[in-house]
Amino acid sequence: MEETYLLNVEGVKKKILHGGRGELPKLQDGSKITFHFQTLKDNFERTVIDDSREAGMPMEIIVGKMFKLEIWETLLSSMRIGEVAEFWCDAIHTGMYALVSRGMRRIAEGRDPLEGQKHRCGMGNMFDYHSTGYDDLDELQRTPQPLIFIMELFRVEDPSAYKRDTWAMSKEEKLAAVPVLHSEGNRLVLRREFAQAAAKYQEAVICLRNLQAKEKPWEDGWLKLERLVTPLVLNYCQCQLELGEYYEVLEHTTELLQKHNDNAKAYFKRAKAHAAVWNEREAREDFQRVAHLDPSMAAAVKKELKQLGERMRKKHVEDRKRYQGLFQSSQGV
């Protein structure tokens, strides 16, 4: 269509290139919008800045989650499913585009979108972006200008219709998700699907850690969440033991014990990881701590220490044979 439509927003013009179908979707906080977009300069050549099709992935935004380029929610709310539209947006709406584009490009390149960003408030971070790492985006930062967005809307999903990413959940949703994820992890362990179970436990831990970040460490709210985190971390470590990821177990159990140095189960799992990577002294020390902290685990510790001793003796014998073989071959040269 050639006719230009003005949205009821200052500094925005809309042109429908291909009509959509049905009614306008009803957007609500938490709705997920999936679309392709192309960003062009408002010059004679209509220079392409970004194209999500070339990047190989559609764009997704969650309504109400403070997406940096707020105007996009407004533009998309005027579209029907399957519609393709061109929007001209004045510079008053495009000042943050360089930062948004920088993050999207880094994700497409498999990099951390926040790499190099300091942990400060949003206004503070703006002064840290002397360079985005991309020349064309640096130019947009230096000289804010009108941009053209061509968008194709694929689908709009209600919050209940898709699996929410952790960052997109409310506090209540995160708390409700934790016992469900815990139960799913336990079910997968019974089926010996340890990698899938570990992912469930990890997701639950992330939910709780996100909530903990808003609490003051070691106060009641923080401690309540920590009591939920600990068994999930231990379950995750057990899965990693089964998968042979011993160094990851060492990392997570050590971190746990720095906060809770009386947790016998954490010492037990760390001891088994030490034993698996031939750290005999560390394994024995941790097993001894387990027996001291929890006498009911003494029999299990005794069994593990016996197995450790047998494995170490076997290793010493094999090492001696290997060294003798090397020595004899070097003598024969």
GROMACS .gro file of N, CA and C in nm, residues 135-252:
model
  354
  135ASP      N    1   3.176   0.033   1.408
  135ASP     CA    2   3.190   0.170   1.359
  135ASP      C    3   3.057   0.234   1.324
  136ASP      N    4   2.968   0.158   1.257
  136ASP     CA    5   2.840   0.218   1.216
  136ASP      C    6   2.753   0.254   1.336
  137LEU      N    7   2.762   0.173   1.443
  137LEU     CA    8   2.684   0.204   1.562
  137LEU      C    9   2.745   0.320   1.639
  138ASP      N   10   2.878   0.331   1.638
  138ASP     CA   11   2.941   0.448   1.701
  138ASP      C   12   2.894   0.576   1.634
  139GLU      N   13   2.877   0.572   1.502
  139GLU     CA   14   2.830   0.689   1.430
  139GLU      C   15   2.689   0.727   1.475
  140LEU      N   16   2.602   0.623   1.495
  140LEU     CA   17   2.466   0.651   1.541
  140LEU      C   18   2.466   0.712   1.680
  141GLN      N   19   2.561   0.669   1.765
  141GLN     CA   20   2.569   0.727   1.899
  141GLN      C   21   2.611   0.874   1.894
  142ARG      N   22   2.706   0.902   1.806
  142ARG     CA   23   2.756   1.039   1.797
  142ARG      C   24   2.652   1.133   1.737
  143THR      N   25   2.578   1.084   1.638
  143THR     CA   26   2.481   1.168   1.568
  143THR      C   27   2.346   1.099   1.563
  144PRO      N   28   2.266   1.109   1.670
  144PRO     CA   29   2.132   1.049   1.669
  144PRO      C   30   2.052   1.098   1.548
  145GLN      N   31   1.980   1.007   1.485
  145GLN     CA   32   1.912   1.040   1.360
  145GLN      C   33   1.786   0.954   1.343
  146PRO      N   34   1.696   0.997   1.254
  146PRO     CA   35   1.579   0.913   1.226
  146PRO      C   36   1.622   0.779   1.165
  147LEU      N   37   1.544   0.675   1.195
  147LEU     CA   38   1.570   0.543   1.139
  147LEU      C   39   1.441   0.486   1.083
  148ILE      N   40   1.456   0.391   0.992
  148ILE     CA   41   1.342   0.321   0.933
  148ILE      C   42   1.347   0.175   0.980
  149PHE      N   43   1.236   0.126   1.031
  149PHE     CA   44   1.227  -0.014   1.073
  149PHE      C   45   1.122  -0.083   0.986
  150ILE      N   46   1.162  -0.192   0.922
  150ILE     CA   47   1.068  -0.276   0.849
  150ILE      C   48   1.047  -0.402   0.931
  151MET      N   49   0.924  -0.426   0.971
  151MET     CA   50   0.895  -0.536   1.064
  151MET      C   51   0.793  -0.632   1.005
  152GLU      N   52   0.814  -0.760   1.033
  152GLU     CA   53   0.716  -0.864   0.998
  152GLU      C   54   0.679  -0.938   1.126
  153LEU      N   55   0.554  -0.928   1.165
  153LEU     CA   56   0.508  -0.989   1.290
  153LEU      C   57   0.467  -1.134   1.267
  154PHE      N   58   0.529  -1.226   1.340
  154PHE     CA   59   0.498  -1.369   1.326
  154PHE      C   60   0.391  -1.415   1.424
  155ARG      N   61   0.414  -1.388   1.552
  155ARG     CA   62   0.319  -1.439   1.651
  155ARG      C   63   0.329  -1.357   1.781
  156VAL      N   64   0.220  -1.363   1.854
  156VAL     CA   65   0.212  -1.305   1.988
  156VAL      C   66   0.160  -1.414   2.080
  157GLU      N   67   0.236  -1.444   2.186
  157GLU     CA   68   0.199  -1.551   2.279
  157GLU      C   69   0.167  -1.491   2.415
  158ASP      N   70   0.054  -1.536   2.474
  158ASP     CA   71   0.020  -1.495   2.608
  158ASP      C   72   0.121  -1.552   2.708
  159PRO      N   73   0.137  -1.488   2.823
  159PRO     CA   74   0.235  -1.537   2.921
  159PRO      C   75   0.218  -1.684   2.958
  160SER      N   76   0.093  -1.732   2.956
  160SER     CA   77   0.068  -1.872   2.995
  160SER      C   78   0.092  -1.970   2.881
  161ALA      N   79   0.120  -1.919   2.760
  161ALA     CA   80   0.127  -2.007   2.643
  161ALA      C   81   0.268  -2.050   2.608
  162TYR      N   82   0.366  -2.002   2.681
  162TYR     CA   83   0.504  -2.040   2.650
  162TYR      C   84   0.583  -2.051   2.779
  163LYS      N   85   0.696  -2.119   2.769
  163LYS     CA   86   0.782  -2.136   2.884
  163LYS      C   87   0.861  -2.008   2.905
  164ARG      N   88   0.838  -1.942   3.018
  164ARG     CA   89   0.902  -1.814   3.042
  164ARG      C   90   1.049  -1.833   3.075
  165ASP      N   91   1.136  -1.753   3.016
  165ASP     CA   92   1.274  -1.749   3.058
  165ASP      C   93   1.278  -1.694   3.200
  166THR      N   94   1.378  -1.737   3.276
  166THR     CA   95   1.386  -1.699   3.417
  166THR      C   96   1.382  -1.549   3.435
  167TRP      N   97   1.456  -1.476   3.351
  167TRP     CA   98   1.465  -1.332   3.369
  167TRP      C   99   1.330  -1.263   3.347
  168ALA      N  100   1.240  -1.329   3.273
  168ALA     CA  101   1.111  -1.268   3.240
  168ALA      C  102   1.004  -1.298   3.344
  169MET      N  103   1.036  -1.379   3.446
  169MET     CA  104   0.936  -1.417   3.545
  169MET      C  105   0.926  -1.313   3.656
  170SER      N  106   0.808  -1.301   3.713
  170SER     CA  107   0.790  -1.218   3.832
  170SER      C  108   0.841  -1.296   3.954
  171LYS      N  109   0.849  -1.228   4.067
  171LYS     CA  110   0.894  -1.294   4.190
  171LYS      C  111   0.805  -1.413   4.223
  172GLU      N  112   0.675  -1.393   4.214
  172GLU     CA  113   0.580  -1.500   4.246
  172GLU      C  114   0.596  -1.619   4.151
  173GLU      N  115   0.618  -1.590   4.022
  173GLU     CA  116   0.635  -1.697   3.923
  173GLU      C  117   0.761  -1.776   3.950
  174LYS      N  118   0.868  -1.708   3.989
  174LYS     CA  119   0.993  -1.778   4.020
  174LYS      C  120   0.976  -1.870   4.140
  175LEU      N  121   0.912  -1.820   4.245
  175LEU     CA  122   0.890  -1.902   4.364
  175LEU      C  123   0.803  -2.023   4.332
  176ALA      N  124   0.703  -2.002   4.247
  176ALA     CA  125   0.614  -2.113   4.211
  176ALA      C  126   0.685  -2.214   4.122
  177ALA      N  127   0.782  -2.168   4.042
  177ALA     CA  128   0.851  -2.257   3.950
  177ALA      C  129   0.949  -2.350   4.021
  178VAL      N  130   1.004  -2.306   4.134
  178VAL     CA  131   1.111  -2.381   4.200
  178VAL      C  132   1.069  -2.523   4.240
  179PRO      N  133   0.959  -2.542   4.315
  179PRO     CA  134   0.921  -2.680   4.352
  179PRO      C  135   0.886  -2.766   4.231
  180VAL      N  136   0.832  -2.705   4.127
  180VAL     CA  137   0.800  -2.781   4.005
  180VAL      C  138   0.928  -2.831   3.940
  181LEU      N  139   1.029  -2.742   3.928
  181LEU     CA  140   1.157  -2.780   3.868
  181LEU      C  141   1.228  -2.885   3.954
  182HIS      N  142   1.219  -2.868   4.087
  182HIS     CA  143   1.280  -2.965   4.179
  182HIS      C  144   1.220  -3.104   4.158
  183SER      N  145   1.088  -3.109   4.151
  183SER     CA  146   1.019  -3.235   4.131
  183SER      C  147   1.053  -3.298   3.996
  184GLU      N  148   1.059  -3.215   3.892
  184GLU     CA  149   1.094  -3.266   3.759
  184GLU      C  150   1.237  -3.321   3.759
  185GLY      N  151   1.327  -3.252   3.829
  185GLY     CA  152   1.465  -3.302   3.838
  185GLY      C  153   1.471  -3.437   3.907
  186ASN      N  154   1.397  -3.452   4.017
  186ASN     CA  155   1.395  -3.580   4.089
  186ASN      C  156   1.341  -3.692   4.001
  187ARG      N  157   1.238  -3.660   3.925
  187ARG     CA  158   1.179  -3.761   3.836
  187ARG      C  159   1.281  -3.806   3.730
  188LEU      N  160   1.355  -3.712   3.677
  188LEU     CA  161   1.456  -3.744   3.574
  188LEU      C  162   1.572  -3.823   3.633
  189VAL      N  163   1.606  -3.798   3.759
  189VAL     CA  164   1.712  -3.875   3.825
  189VAL      C  165   1.670  -4.021   3.836
  190LEU      N  166   1.545  -4.045   3.873
  190LEU     CA  167   1.496  -4.182   3.884
  190LEU      C  168   1.505  -4.256   3.750
  191ARG      N  169   1.496  -4.180   3.642
  191ARG     CA  170   1.509  -4.239   3.508
  191ARG      C  171   1.654  -4.237   3.460
  192ARG      N  172   1.744  -4.193   3.548
  192ARG     CA  173   1.888  -4.186   3.520
  192ARG      C  174   1.918  -4.093   3.401
  193GLU      N  175   1.835  -3.993   3.385
  193GLU     CA  176   1.859  -3.891   3.283
  193GLU      C  177   1.925  -3.772   3.354
  194PHE      N  178   2.054  -3.790   3.386
  194PHE     CA  179   2.121  -3.697   3.477
  194PHE      C  180   2.146  -3.560   3.415
  195ALA      N  181   2.176  -3.552   3.288
  195ALA     CA  182   2.201  -3.422   3.225
  195ALA      C  183   2.074  -3.337   3.226
  196GLN      N  184   1.961  -3.400   3.194
  196GLN     CA  185   1.834  -3.327   3.193
  196GLN      C  186   1.794  -3.287   3.335
  197ALA      N  187   1.820  -3.377   3.431
  197ALA     CA  188   1.788  -3.346   3.571
  197ALA      C  189   1.872  -3.228   3.620
  198ALA      N  190   2.000  -3.229   3.586
  198ALA     CA  191   2.089  -3.120   3.627
  198ALA      C  192   2.040  -2.987   3.575
  199ALA      N  193   1.989  -2.986   3.452
  199ALA     CA  194   1.938  -2.862   3.393
  199ALA      C  195   1.818  -2.809   3.472
  200LYS      N  196   1.732  -2.900   3.520
  200LYS     CA  197   1.616  -2.859   3.599
  200LYS      C  198   1.660  -2.799   3.733
  201TYR      N  199   1.754  -2.867   3.800
  201TYR     CA  200   1.803  -2.815   3.927
  201TYR      C  201   1.871  -2.680   3.908
  202GLN      N  202   1.948  -2.668   3.801
  202GLN     CA  203   2.019  -2.543   3.774
  202GLN      C  204   1.922  -2.429   3.751
  203GLU      N  205   1.816  -2.455   3.675
  203GLU     CA  206   1.717  -2.351   3.648
  203GLU      C  207   1.649  -2.306   3.777
  204ALA      N  208   1.622  -2.401   3.866
  204ALA     CA  209   1.560  -2.365   3.995
  204ALA      C  210   1.655  -2.280   4.078
  205VAL      N  211   1.783  -2.315   4.077
  205VAL     CA  212   1.883  -2.236   4.152
  205VAL      C  213   1.890  -2.094   4.097
  206ILE      N  214   1.887  -2.080   3.965
  206ILE     CA  215   1.893  -1.947   3.903
  206ILE      C  216   1.774  -1.862   3.947
  207CYS      N  217   1.656  -1.922   3.951
  207CYS     CA  218   1.537  -1.849   3.999
  207CYS      C  219   1.560  -1.795   4.140
  208LEU      N  220   1.612  -1.881   4.227
  208LEU     CA  221   1.632  -1.841   4.367
  208LEU      C  222   1.744  -1.740   4.381
  209ARG      N  223   1.853  -1.757   4.305
  209ARG     CA  224   1.964  -1.662   4.312
  209ARG      C  225   1.919  -1.523   4.264
  210ASN      N  226   1.835  -1.519   4.163
  210ASN     CA  227   1.783  -1.391   4.116
  210ASN      C  228   1.704  -1.321   4.225
  211LEU      N  229   1.626  -1.398   4.300
  211LEU     CA  230   1.549  -1.341   4.409
  211LEU      C  231   1.641  -1.300   4.525
  212GLN      N  232   1.744  -1.381   4.551
  212GLN     CA  233   1.838  -1.348   4.659
  212GLN      C  234   1.912  -1.218   4.634
  213ALA      N  235   1.935  -1.188   4.507
  213ALA     CA  236   2.009  -1.066   4.473
  213ALA      C  237   1.937  -0.941   4.521
  214LYS      N  238   1.809  -0.953   4.547
  214LYS     CA  239   1.729  -0.838   4.593
  214LYS      C  240   1.718  -0.835   4.746
  215GLU      N  241   1.780  -0.933   4.813
  215GLU     CA  242   1.775  -0.939   4.959
  215GLU      C  243   1.912  -0.903   5.018
  216LYS      N  244   1.912  -0.861   5.141
  216LYS     CA  245   2.038  -0.831   5.210
  216LYS      C  246   2.097  -0.962   5.262
  217PRO      N  247   2.224  -0.992   5.224
  217PRO     CA  248   2.285  -1.121   5.263
  217PRO      C  249   2.276  -1.147   5.413
  218TRP      N  250   2.241  -1.272   5.445
  218TRP     CA  251   2.237  -1.328   5.579
  218TRP      C  252   2.121  -1.275   5.664
  219GLU      N  253   2.033  -1.193   5.605
  219GLU     CA  254   1.912  -1.157   5.677
  219GLU      C  255   1.802  -1.259   5.646
  220ASP      N  256   1.687  -1.246   5.713
  220ASP     CA  257   1.586  -1.351   5.710
  220ASP      C  258   1.543  -1.390   5.569
  221GLY      N  259   1.513  -1.291   5.484
  221GLY     CA  260   1.468  -1.322   5.348
  221GLY      C  261   1.572  -1.397   5.268
  222TRP      N  262   1.697  -1.354   5.281
  222TRP     CA  263   1.808  -1.418   5.211
  222TRP      C  264   1.829  -1.561   5.260
  223LEU      N  265   1.824  -1.579   5.392
  223LEU     CA  266   1.846  -1.712   5.451
  223LEU      C  267   1.735  -1.809   5.412
  224LYS      N  268   1.612  -1.759   5.406
  224LYS     CA  269   1.501  -1.846   5.367
  224LYS      C  270   1.523  -1.901   5.226
  225LEU      N  271   1.568  -1.815   5.136
  225LEU     CA  272   1.596  -1.858   4.999
  225LEU      C  273   1.718  -1.950   4.994
  226GLU      N  274   1.817  -1.922   5.078
  226GLU     CA  275   1.938  -2.004   5.079
  226GLU      C  276   1.906  -2.147   5.122
  227ARG      N  277   1.810  -2.161   5.214
  227ARG     CA  278   1.772  -2.296   5.257
  227ARG      C  279   1.708  -2.375   5.142
  228LEU      N  280   1.648  -2.305   5.048
  228LEU     CA  281   1.593  -2.372   4.930
  228LEU      C  282   1.702  -2.401   4.827
  229VAL      N  283   1.802  -2.314   4.821
  229VAL     CA  284   1.909  -2.330   4.723
  229VAL      C  285   1.996  -2.452   4.754
  230THR      N  286   2.030  -2.471   4.880
  230THR     CA  287   2.131  -2.572   4.918
  230THR      C  288   2.098  -2.713   4.869
  231PRO      N  289   1.977  -2.768   4.894
  231PRO     CA  290   1.951  -2.904   4.844
  231PRO      C  291   1.952  -2.913   4.692
  232LEU      N  292   1.914  -2.804   4.625
  232LEU     CA  293   1.916  -2.804   4.478
  232LEU      C  294   2.059  -2.811   4.426
  233VAL      N  295   2.149  -2.736   4.489
  233VAL     CA  296   2.290  -2.741   4.448
  233VAL      C  297   2.347  -2.879   4.472
  234LEU      N  298   2.312  -2.940   4.585
  234LEU     CA  299   2.362  -3.074   4.615
  234LEU      C  300   2.309  -3.176   4.514
  235ASN      N  301   2.182  -3.164   4.478
  235ASN     CA  302   2.126  -3.254   4.375
  235ASN      C  303   2.196  -3.234   4.242
  236TYR      N  304   2.221  -3.107   4.208
  236TYR     CA  305   2.293  -3.076   4.084
  236TYR      C  306   2.432  -3.141   4.085
  237CYS      N  307   2.501  -3.130   4.199
  237CYS     CA  308   2.635  -3.189   4.210
  237CYS      C  309   2.631  -3.342   4.199
  238GLN      N  310   2.527  -3.403   4.254
  238GLN     CA  311   2.516  -3.548   4.241
  238GLN      C  312   2.501  -3.589   4.095
  239CYS      N  313   2.423  -3.512   4.020
  239CYS     CA  314   2.409  -3.539   3.876
  239CYS      C  315   2.545  -3.525   3.806
  240GLN      N  316   2.620  -3.421   3.843
  240GLN     CA  317   2.750  -3.399   3.780
  240GLN      C  318   2.849  -3.511   3.816
  241LEU      N  319   2.839  -3.565   3.937
  241LEU     CA  320   2.921  -3.681   3.972
  241LEU      C  321   2.889  -3.798   3.881
  242GLU      N  322   2.761  -3.822   3.860
  242GLU     CA  323   2.718  -3.932   3.773
  242GLU      C  324   2.765  -3.911   3.629
  243LEU      N  325   2.776  -3.783   3.589
  243LEU     CA  326   2.817  -3.751   3.452
  243LEU      C  327   2.969  -3.739   3.437
  244GLY      N  328   3.041  -3.754   3.549
  244GLY     CA  329   3.187  -3.746   3.542
  244GLY      C  330   3.241  -3.604   3.536
  245GLU      N  331   3.159  -3.507   3.572
  245GLU     CA  332   3.204  -3.366   3.570
  245GLU      C  333   3.258  -3.330   3.709
  246TYR      N  334   3.374  -3.389   3.743
  246TYR     CA  335   3.424  -3.381   3.879
  246TYR      C  336   3.471  -3.241   3.918
  247TYR      N  337   3.534  -3.170   3.827
  247TYR     CA  338   3.584  -3.037   3.861
  247TYR      C  339   3.470  -2.938   3.883
  248GLU      N  340   3.360  -2.959   3.814
  248GLU     CA  341   3.244  -2.875   3.839
  248GLU      C  342   3.188  -2.902   3.977
  249VAL      N  343   3.189  -3.028   4.018
  249VAL     CA  344   3.144  -3.062   4.153
  249VAL      C  345   3.234  -2.996   4.257
  250LEU      N  346   3.365  -3.000   4.234
  250LEU     CA  347   3.458  -2.935   4.327
  250LEU      C  348   3.428  -2.785   4.338
  251GLU      N  349   3.400  -2.723   4.227
  251GLU     CA  350   3.373  -2.579   4.228
  251GLU      C  351   3.248  -2.546   4.308
  252HIS      N  352   3.138  -2.618   4.281
  252HIS     CA  353   3.010  -2.584   4.344
  252HIS      C  354   3.006  -2.624   4.491
   0.00000   0.00000   0.00000
